[in-house]
DNA sequence: TGCCAGGCCCTCTTTAGGGCCTT
């Protein structure tokens, strides 16, 4: 089974194109149906964290004031990730920040992102909704602590990834789920995946 | 303090609009 690097950012806003910067990152490595390693760090964004985001994440300006610089943290995180495929919930969001911050320190990204939100929409279209917290409760995944903190959300995403893989193995009678299969399912429309299920091939 | 986004997906669609999801 592939080893995946599941990442989650907490940030000062929604878009790096409008000045938002990361305040925290976590990376968990998943292999052989379990979490095998973790990396987590606060970082000093150098910009004010809006009050509503402090309330959402619990990460305050005081907490990040003495944290390491974003550049140093991102370098460590990139080394921790190595060449493993990246996974995130709503990966488009985390990918924007990952790419923007790596570009600032002149580091490239080689691997593709897999999105557990897109996979969840394909595989469990009837879930109440596809927010990470809802999926954790719906599938009774392990409690990882305070949501909207990077390590807790990264671990929840990791358990969701394992749940998705197990469901695919059950549904398609597979002994393992390759990274290529995840990418293929992610790229299919919901209706295409339903056709795959009906035809027992995907 | 509040505002700032953008890709995906559905449908009352495709010459569009709006909800979902991330912080």
mmCIF file of C-alpha atoms (C1' of nucleotides) in Angstrom, chain A residues 10-11 14-15 18 90 93 122 129-130 132 148 190, chain B residues 1 3-10 20-23:
data_model
loop_
_atom_site.group_PDB
_atom_site.id
_atom_site.type_symbol
_atom_site.label_atom_id
_atom_site.label_comp_id
_atom_site.label_asym_id
_atom_site.label_seq_id
_atom_site.Cartn_x
_atom_site.Cartn_y
_atom_site.Cartn_z
ATOM 1 C CA UNK A 10 -4.900 26.759 9.494
ATOM 2 C CA UNK A 11 -4.621 30.206 7.946
ATOM 3 C CA UNK A 14 -9.242 31.967 2.466
ATOM 4 C CA UNK A 15 -6.867 33.035 -0.250
ATOM 5 C CA UNK A 18 -5.402 38.288 -1.049
ATOM 6 C CA UNK A 90 -10.945 20.186 -0.029
ATOM 7 C CA UNK A 93 -7.671 25.124 -0.505
ATOM 8 C CA UNK A 122 -18.179 10.305 -5.294
ATOM 9 C CA UNK A 129 -23.057 16.782 3.839
ATOM 10 C CA UNK A 130 -19.364 16.468 3.074
ATOM 11 C CA UNK A 132 -14.968 16.904 7.500
ATOM 12 C CA UNK A 148 -10.122 23.378 13.197
ATOM 13 C CA UNK A 190 -20.608 11.210 -9.645
ATOM 14 C "C1'" DT B 1 -13.862 45.155 12.364
ATOM 15 C "C1'" DC B 3 -14.231 42.632 3.720
ATOM 16 C "C1'" DC B 4 -11.309 40.151 0.395
ATOM 17 C "C1'" DA B 5 -11.486 33.250 -3.283
ATOM 18 C "C1'" DG B 6 -12.170 29.600 -6.292
ATOM 19 C "C1'" DG B 7 -13.030 24.896 -7.957
ATOM 20 C "C1'" DC B 8 -16.617 21.465 -7.996
ATOM 21 C "C1'" DC B 9 -21.261 20.105 -8.818
ATOM 22 C "C1'" DC B 10 -26.267 20.295 -9.352
ATOM 23 C "C1'" DC B 20 -20.954 23.509 -1.007
ATOM 24 C "C1'" DC B 21 -16.377 23.304 1.209
ATOM 25 C "C1'" DT B 22 -11.862 25.031 3.066
ATOM 26 C "C1'" DT B 23 -10.060 29.357 7.000
#
